[in-house]
Short mmCIF file of C-alpha atoms in Angstrom, two decimals:
data_model
loop_
_atom_site.label_atom_id
_atom_site.label_comp_id
_atom_site.label_asym_id
_atom_site.label_seq_id
_atom_site.Cartn_x
_atom_site.Cartn_y
_atom_site.Cartn_z
CA MET A 131 38.76 262.34 59.60
CA SER A 132 38.24 266.06 59.37
CA ASP A 133 41.12 268.65 59.51
CA SER A 134 39.52 270.19 62.62
CA LEU A 135 41.54 270.50 65.95
CA ILE A 136 41.11 267.24 67.88
CA THR A 137 41.76 267.49 71.73
CA ASP A 138 40.21 264.83 73.23
CA ILE A 139 41.27 261.30 74.18
CA VAL A 140 40.25 258.71 71.66
CA ASN A 141 38.98 255.59 73.39
CA ALA A 142 39.92 256.68 76.87
CA GLY A 143 41.22 253.97 79.10
CA VAL A 144 44.26 253.49 81.29
CA ASN A 145 47.73 253.25 79.84
CA PRO A 146 49.37 250.10 81.51
CA VAL A 147 52.64 252.16 82.20
CA ASP A 148 50.77 255.14 83.77
CA GLN A 149 51.18 253.33 87.22
CA ILE A 150 55.06 254.03 86.95
CA LEU A 151 54.79 257.49 85.22
CA ARG A 152 54.18 260.79 86.72
CA THR A 153 51.36 261.49 84.14
CA ASP A 154 50.96 265.20 85.51
CA ARG A 155 54.30 266.04 83.92
CA MET A 156 53.38 264.51 80.43
CA PRO A 157 53.92 265.55 77.60
CA HIS A 158 57.63 265.53 78.21
CA ILE A 159 60.50 267.52 77.02
CA TRP A 160 62.15 264.91 74.75
CA CYS A 161 62.08 265.72 70.87
CA PRO A 162 59.77 264.28 68.43
CA GLY A 163 61.64 260.80 67.29
CA CYS A 164 63.84 260.66 70.48
CA CYS A 165 63.55 257.19 71.71
CA ILE A 166 64.48 257.86 75.49
CA GLY A 167 60.68 257.45 76.17
CA THR A 168 60.82 254.12 74.39
CA THR A 169 63.38 253.00 76.76
CA VAL A 170 61.35 254.25 79.79
CA ASN A 171 58.29 252.25 78.38
CA SER A 172 60.54 249.06 78.14
CA PHE A 173 61.79 249.71 81.68
CA ALA A 174 58.17 250.25 83.28
CA ARG A 175 57.02 247.20 81.38
CA ALA A 176 59.94 245.20 82.83
CA LEU A 177 59.04 246.37 86.17
CA ILE A 178 55.52 245.55 85.90
CA ASP A 179 56.12 242.09 84.44
CA SER A 180 58.84 241.13 86.97
CA LYS A 181 56.53 242.09 89.75
CA ILE A 182 59.18 243.93 91.63
CA ASP A 183 58.19 245.67 94.88
CA LEU A 184 58.27 249.46 93.61
CA GLY A 185 58.56 250.43 97.39
CA SER A 186 62.05 248.90 97.46
CA LEU A 187 63.16 250.37 94.29
CA ALA A 188 65.14 253.59 93.84
CA LEU A 189 66.13 255.24 90.48
CA VAL A 190 69.19 257.53 90.16
CA SER A 191 69.87 259.56 87.31
CA GLY A 192 72.45 262.25 86.30
CA ILE A 193 72.43 265.30 84.16
CA GLY A 194 71.35 265.13 80.42
CA CYS A 195 68.43 264.25 78.25
CA THR A 196 68.27 260.78 79.77
CA GLY A 197 68.75 262.25 83.20
CA ARG A 198 65.35 263.66 83.02
CA VAL A 199 64.02 260.22 83.60
CA ALA A 200 64.14 260.48 87.30
CA GLY A 201 61.66 263.39 87.08
CA TYR A 202 59.17 261.34 85.00
CA VAL A 203 58.86 258.10 87.12
CA LYS A 204 56.53 257.62 89.95
CA LEU A 205 59.35 255.95 91.90
CA ASP A 206 61.72 256.93 94.68
CA SER A 207 63.96 258.77 92.18
CA PHE A 208 66.97 261.08 92.55
CA HIS A 209 68.32 263.54 90.05
CA THR A 210 72.04 263.81 90.89
CA THR A 211 74.90 266.15 89.75
CA HIS A 212 76.66 265.67 86.33
CA GLY A 213 78.45 262.37 86.28
CA ARG A 214 77.76 261.41 89.85
CA ALA A 215 74.77 259.11 89.53
CA ILE A 216 76.88 255.87 90.38
CA PRO A 217 78.50 257.48 93.45
CA PHE A 218 75.11 258.61 94.72
CA ALA A 219 73.62 255.21 93.94
CA THR A 220 76.65 253.38 95.48
CA GLY A 221 75.97 255.41 98.79
CA LEU A 222 72.34 254.54 98.54
CA LYS A 223 72.97 250.77 98.18
CA LEU A 224 75.65 250.75 100.91
CA ALA A 225 73.43 252.45 103.23
CA ASN A 226 70.23 250.32 102.59
CA PRO A 227 71.53 247.08 101.02
CA LYS A 228 67.82 245.89 100.57
CA LEU A 229 67.25 248.43 97.96
CA ASN A 230 67.16 247.65 94.21
CA VAL A 231 68.98 250.59 92.98
CA VAL A 232 68.86 251.41 89.20
CA VAL A 233 71.05 253.89 87.67
CA TYR A 234 69.48 255.47 84.47
CA SER A 235 71.55 257.95 82.66
CA GLY A 236 73.15 258.84 79.33
CA ASP A 237 76.28 258.08 77.67
CA GLY A 238 77.92 261.35 78.41
CA ASP A 239 76.97 261.36 82.07
CA LEU A 240 78.14 257.65 82.56
CA SER A 241 81.04 257.26 80.33
CA ALA A 242 82.57 260.63 80.01
CA ILE A 243 81.88 262.99 83.10
CA GLY A 244 81.44 259.91 85.33
CA GLY A 245 83.62 257.46 83.52
CA ASN A 246 85.89 257.01 86.51
CA HIS A 247 82.91 255.94 88.60
CA LEU A 248 81.69 253.55 86.06
CA ILE A 249 84.85 251.54 85.90
CA HIS A 250 85.20 251.37 89.66
CA ALA A 251 81.76 250.49 90.29
CA ALA A 252 82.25 247.61 87.97
CA ARG A 253 85.45 246.70 89.41
CA ARG A 254 84.02 246.62 92.95
CA ASN A 255 80.80 244.72 91.70
CA ILE A 256 78.47 246.92 93.46
CA ASP A 257 74.96 245.73 93.11
CA LEU A 258 73.65 248.21 90.79
CA LYS A 259 71.51 248.18 87.45
CA VAL A 260 72.93 250.51 85.17
CA ILE A 261 70.87 251.49 82.12
CA CYS A 262 73.05 253.56 79.62
CA VAL A 263 70.96 255.24 76.80
CA ASN A 264 73.65 255.86 74.39
CA ASN A 265 72.66 258.42 71.75
CA LEU A 266 76.29 258.92 70.60
CA ILE A 267 76.56 262.57 71.45
CA TYR A 268 76.23 265.14 74.06
CA ALA A 269 72.41 266.04 73.23
CA MET A 270 71.20 268.44 75.87
CA THR A 271 74.45 270.79 75.72
CA GLY A 272 74.19 271.24 71.96
CA GLY A 273 75.45 268.14 70.03
CA GLN A 274 79.27 268.18 71.11
CA THR A 275 81.72 265.31 70.50
CA ALA A 276 81.33 262.58 73.31
CA PRO A 277 83.61 259.77 73.93
CA THR A 278 81.05 257.38 72.34
CA THR A 279 80.75 259.45 69.10
CA PRO A 280 81.75 257.13 66.18
CA GLY A 281 84.48 258.27 63.88
CA HIS A 282 83.51 260.55 60.74
CA SER A 283 80.58 261.96 62.47
CA ILE A 284 79.79 265.72 62.05
CA THR A 285 79.18 267.41 65.51
CA SER A 286 79.19 270.96 66.58
CA THR A 287 82.61 270.71 67.92
CA ASN A 288 83.89 268.49 65.09
CA PRO A 289 82.29 270.22 62.01
CA TYR A 290 84.84 268.39 59.68
CA GLY A 291 84.20 265.10 61.27
CA THR A 292 85.55 263.33 64.46
CA PHE A 293 88.58 261.48 64.23
CA GLU A 294 89.04 260.33 67.81
CA PRO A 295 88.55 256.59 68.61
CA SER A 296 85.41 256.02 70.44
CA PHE A 297 84.58 254.12 73.61
CA ASN A 298 83.27 250.49 73.11
CA LEU A 299 81.09 250.50 76.48
CA PRO A 300 80.45 246.68 76.68
CA HIS A 301 84.20 246.17 76.25
CA LEU A 302 84.97 248.67 78.97
CA VAL A 303 82.68 247.49 81.60
CA GLU A 304 83.40 243.71 80.90
CA ALA A 305 86.98 244.28 81.44
CA ALA A 306 86.48 246.37 84.52
CA GLY A 307 84.48 243.39 85.96
CA ALA A 308 80.59 243.82 85.39
CA VAL A 309 78.57 240.42 85.67
CA TYR A 310 75.91 241.40 83.17
CA VAL A 311 76.55 243.25 79.93
CA ALA A 312 73.93 243.61 77.37
CA ARG A 313 73.22 245.91 74.38
CA TRP A 314 70.14 246.52 72.52
CA THR A 315 68.67 249.28 70.27
CA THR A 316 65.61 251.03 70.75
CA PHE A 317 64.07 248.98 68.08
CA HIS A 318 64.30 245.86 70.26
CA VAL A 319 61.81 247.11 72.88
CA ARG A 320 60.74 243.45 74.11
CA GLN A 321 64.46 242.24 74.23
CA LEU A 322 65.38 245.16 76.16
CA ALA A 323 62.39 244.68 78.60
CA ARG A 324 63.43 241.09 79.08
CA SER A 325 67.04 242.14 79.51
CA ILE A 326 66.07 244.55 82.28
CA SER A 327 64.19 241.94 84.22
CA GLU A 328 67.05 239.55 83.82
CA ALA A 329 69.49 242.25 85.16
CA PHE A 330 67.17 242.46 88.43
CA GLN A 331 67.68 238.82 89.02
CA LYS A 332 71.43 239.25 89.06
CA LYS A 333 73.47 240.32 92.13
CA GLY A 334 76.36 242.42 90.98
CA PHE A 335 76.98 245.17 88.47
CA SER A 336 74.84 245.00 85.56
CA PHE A 337 75.11 247.17 82.63
CA ILE A 338 72.70 247.50 79.77
CA GLU A 339 73.51 249.84 76.93
CA VAL A 340 70.64 251.08 74.71
CA ILE A 341 71.44 252.59 71.30
CA SER A 342 69.07 255.53 70.78
CA PRO A 343 68.83 258.14 68.03
CA CYS A 344 69.32 261.82 68.68
CA PRO A 345 67.24 263.23 65.55
CA THR A 346 67.66 266.89 66.59
CA LEU A 347 71.40 266.91 66.95
CA TYR A 348 73.16 263.71 65.70
CA GLN A 349 70.94 262.37 63.03
CA ARG A 350 70.15 265.93 61.58
CA ARG A 351 73.79 266.95 61.34
CA ASN A 352 74.86 263.74 59.73
CA LYS A 353 72.13 263.74 57.38
CA LEU A 354 70.79 260.22 58.70
CA GLY A 355 67.14 261.41 58.45
CA ASP A 356 64.69 261.46 61.47
CA GLY A 357 63.94 259.15 64.27
CA LEU A 358 61.96 256.98 62.12
CA ASP A 359 64.71 256.45 59.49
CA THR A 360 66.98 255.60 62.32
CA MET A 361 64.64 253.00 63.67
CA LYS A 362 64.56 251.32 60.09
CA TYR A 363 68.39 251.47 60.09
CA TYR A 364 68.49 249.74 63.43
CA LYS A 365 65.84 247.17 62.14
CA GLU A 366 68.02 246.56 59.04
CA LYS A 367 71.48 246.52 60.40
CA SER A 368 71.47 245.11 63.93
CA LYS A 369 72.50 241.60 64.49
CA VAL A 370 71.77 239.64 67.42
CA ARG A 371 74.77 237.89 68.73
CA HIS A 372 74.45 236.45 72.23
CA GLY A 373 77.76 236.10 73.98
CA ALA A 374 79.61 237.80 71.06
CA PRO A 375 83.22 238.93 72.23
CA THR A 376 82.77 242.54 73.54
CA GLY A 377 86.00 243.49 71.73
CA GLU A 378 84.44 243.04 68.36
CA VAL A 379 81.13 245.10 69.09
CA GLY A 380 82.44 248.51 68.49
CA LEU A 381 79.98 250.87 66.80
CA THR A 382 80.37 252.82 63.54
CA MET A 383 78.28 255.71 61.94
CA THR A 384 76.39 253.54 59.62
CA GLY A 385 77.62 250.02 59.80
CA GLU A 386 76.25 246.99 61.62
CA ILE A 387 75.27 247.09 65.22
CA ILE A 388 75.87 243.80 67.24
CA VAL A 389 73.40 243.44 69.92
CA GLY A 390 72.46 240.85 72.32
CA LYS A 391 73.43 239.53 75.87
CA PHE A 392 77.31 239.66 75.88
CA VAL A 393 78.29 238.64 79.41
CA ASP A 394 76.46 236.81 82.24
CA ARG A 395 78.78 235.48 84.64
CA ASP A 396 78.80 235.34 88.53
CA ARG A 397 81.38 236.97 90.89
CA PRO A 398 80.87 238.04 94.47
CA ASP A 399 79.59 241.34 94.99
CA TYR A 400 80.89 244.30 97.14
CA GLN A 401 79.07 243.50 100.21
CA THR A 402 79.49 239.74 100.07
CA MET A 403 83.29 240.33 99.75
CA MET A 404 83.36 242.75 102.53
CA ARG A 405 81.67 240.55 104.90
CA SER A 406 83.79 237.52 104.01
CA GLN A 407 87.02 239.44 104.49
CA TYR A 408 86.12 240.86 107.80
CA CYS A 409 85.08 237.34 108.96
CA GLU A 410 88.38 236.10 107.83
CA SER A 411 90.47 238.73 109.73
CA LEU A 412 88.15 239.68 112.72
CA GLY A 413 86.28 236.44 113.27
CA GLU A 414 82.58 235.79 112.68
CA LYS A 415 81.30 237.04 116.05
CA PHE A 416 82.31 240.66 115.11
CA VAL A 417 80.67 240.90 111.90
CA GLU A 418 77.15 241.62 111.22
CA GLN A 419 75.64 238.59 109.55
CA GLU A 420 72.36 240.23 108.59
CA GLU A 421 72.53 242.98 106.22
CA MET A 422 72.50 246.27 108.03
CA VAL A 423 69.87 248.88 107.05
CA CYS A 424 70.14 252.49 108.00
CA SER A 425 66.82 253.95 108.82
CA MET B 249 35.81 240.87 64.97
CA ALA B 250 38.93 242.72 66.37
CA GLU B 251 40.86 241.02 69.22
CA GLY B 252 42.19 244.08 70.61
CA ARG B 253 41.33 247.77 70.88
CA VAL B 254 43.76 250.62 70.46
CA SER B 255 43.65 253.79 72.41
CA ILE B 256 45.46 257.15 71.39
CA VAL B 257 46.01 260.09 73.93
CA VAL B 258 45.99 262.52 71.18
CA GLU B 259 47.37 265.50 73.14
CA HIS B 260 50.63 263.62 74.18
CA CYS B 261 51.35 262.64 70.53
CA LYS B 262 54.45 264.21 68.67
CA ALA B 263 53.83 262.26 65.34
CA CYS B 264 57.18 260.27 65.27
CA GLY B 265 55.38 257.53 63.19
CA PHE B 266 56.81 254.68 65.14
CA CYS B 267 53.30 253.01 65.79
CA VAL B 268 52.28 253.51 62.08
CA GLU B 269 55.53 251.90 60.98
CA PHE B 270 55.85 248.98 63.21
CA CYS B 271 52.23 247.96 63.71
CA PRO B 272 52.28 244.19 62.77
CA THR B 273 48.96 244.50 61.24
CA HIS B 274 48.93 247.99 59.91
CA VAL B 275 46.06 249.40 61.78
CA LEU B 276 47.22 252.90 62.30
CA GLU B 277 47.91 255.98 59.92
CA LEU B 278 48.88 259.57 60.73
CA SER B 279 45.84 261.63 60.32
CA SER B 280 45.54 265.06 58.68
CA ALA B 281 43.97 266.46 61.70
CA PHE B 282 46.08 268.43 64.41
CA ASN B 283 46.42 268.27 67.97
CA SER B 284 46.77 271.57 70.05
CA LYS B 285 50.59 271.42 69.72
CA GLY B 286 50.35 271.15 65.69
CA TYR B 287 51.25 267.61 65.34
CA HIS B 288 49.28 264.99 63.44
CA PRO B 289 48.55 262.05 65.68
CA PRO B 290 47.72 258.63 64.41
CA HIS B 291 44.22 257.42 63.96
CA ALA B 292 43.02 253.69 63.59
CA VAL B 293 42.07 253.21 59.93
CA HIS B 294 41.55 249.38 60.26
CA PRO B 295 40.49 248.90 63.92
CA GLU B 296 39.10 245.51 63.06
CA ARG B 297 42.58 244.24 62.52
CA CYS B 298 44.01 245.27 65.79
CA SER B 299 45.20 242.03 67.69
CA GLY B 300 45.95 243.87 70.94
CA CYS B 301 49.61 243.04 70.94
CA ASP B 302 50.52 246.58 72.54
CA LEU B 303 53.75 246.84 70.21
CA CYS B 304 52.45 250.53 69.38
CA GLY B 305 52.38 251.01 73.29
CA MET B 306 56.00 249.72 73.69
CA TYR B 307 57.38 251.73 70.88
CA CYS B 308 55.60 255.04 71.64
CA PRO B 309 58.11 257.48 73.22
CA ASP B 310 55.36 259.58 74.43
CA PHE B 311 53.30 257.09 76.22
CA ALA B 312 50.37 258.22 73.81
CA ILE B 313 49.10 255.03 72.54
CA TYR B 314 48.36 251.64 73.91
CA ALA B 315 46.22 248.64 72.91
CA THR B 316 44.31 246.20 75.12
CA LYS B 317 43.16 242.75 74.48
CA VAL B 318 39.28 242.53 74.12
CA ALA B 319 37.58 239.42 75.80
CA PRO B 320 36.44 237.16 73.15
CA GLY B 321 32.58 237.37 72.52
CA LYS B 322 32.41 240.95 73.71
CA GLU B 323 31.27 243.56 71.33
CA ARG B 324 33.93 246.25 70.62
CA ASP B 325 32.59 249.62 72.01
CA LYS B 326 33.36 252.56 69.81
#
């Protein structure tokens, strides 16, 4: 191939994920080597494969690099305030219980600024599918230490290395009461797509953590190479252990990453519990048996 | 005879190299040509090896590549 400028589409056709994406907004703002796009790819393919009615699906995201997903999908989507993706999604679900509500956000948005909402949504077991793209850092604001940053990492706020213990998100949400907890890296694209399809079959709070590189701020500062090097590291160091005790799956900077489906259990969700409580205290004739829908 | 056909949206590519690295049959290589943003998009050096598995499409963070199965017996149109 010559060194000339090439601007045309080679073998023009239709990308199967284009039906989920707002293609007029492409190319997107994510950096070269950033894998948020890969997670969106897996999500879009999970939607296509599981044949979910896209009209009954809403995607809610917060602020941050991952928060931009809401603007790039051709679904009913909502880009909310920082950390409040889960409260907005909870309101959406309670007002219209027939909706499939997906929360798609980053680790800083879900576990730091919105940490309280995360544990309480898991405790109440609200029927939300939460996809948390964990790039181990606050990426959009310039690489500050996040609650998920593993020890000894160099960040812009800890130039001599972090020393705080970090959150182990699967352990946190399992303890709070989530019914489905899985973790994959962006290397495990097909497993991630399958996990997202499985989460749609569950009723209750489902949490999928996706470990993703931030080549611009995390990998560069810690001299871990670029996005491709990180993907090779994920390939080499991740171990699939389904049902692993979540207390043992904490992350380190260069160590092993335990991935897999950790929790899959059944527990009545918020609206089921509400209805059964009201039936008990008020009597069945005063309780709506059909799910109410605000229109 | 290739079982699949790989398509590349050159202008969306940011040359992360995931498709080149993870293609199971090593169809792709980054080209020396530029797109208008100055990245080197991949090109198919062994298009006859493509199995149409679409793993490149699943890995691509920029939705810039995808592979489709070619019906057996049909001539690949180039």
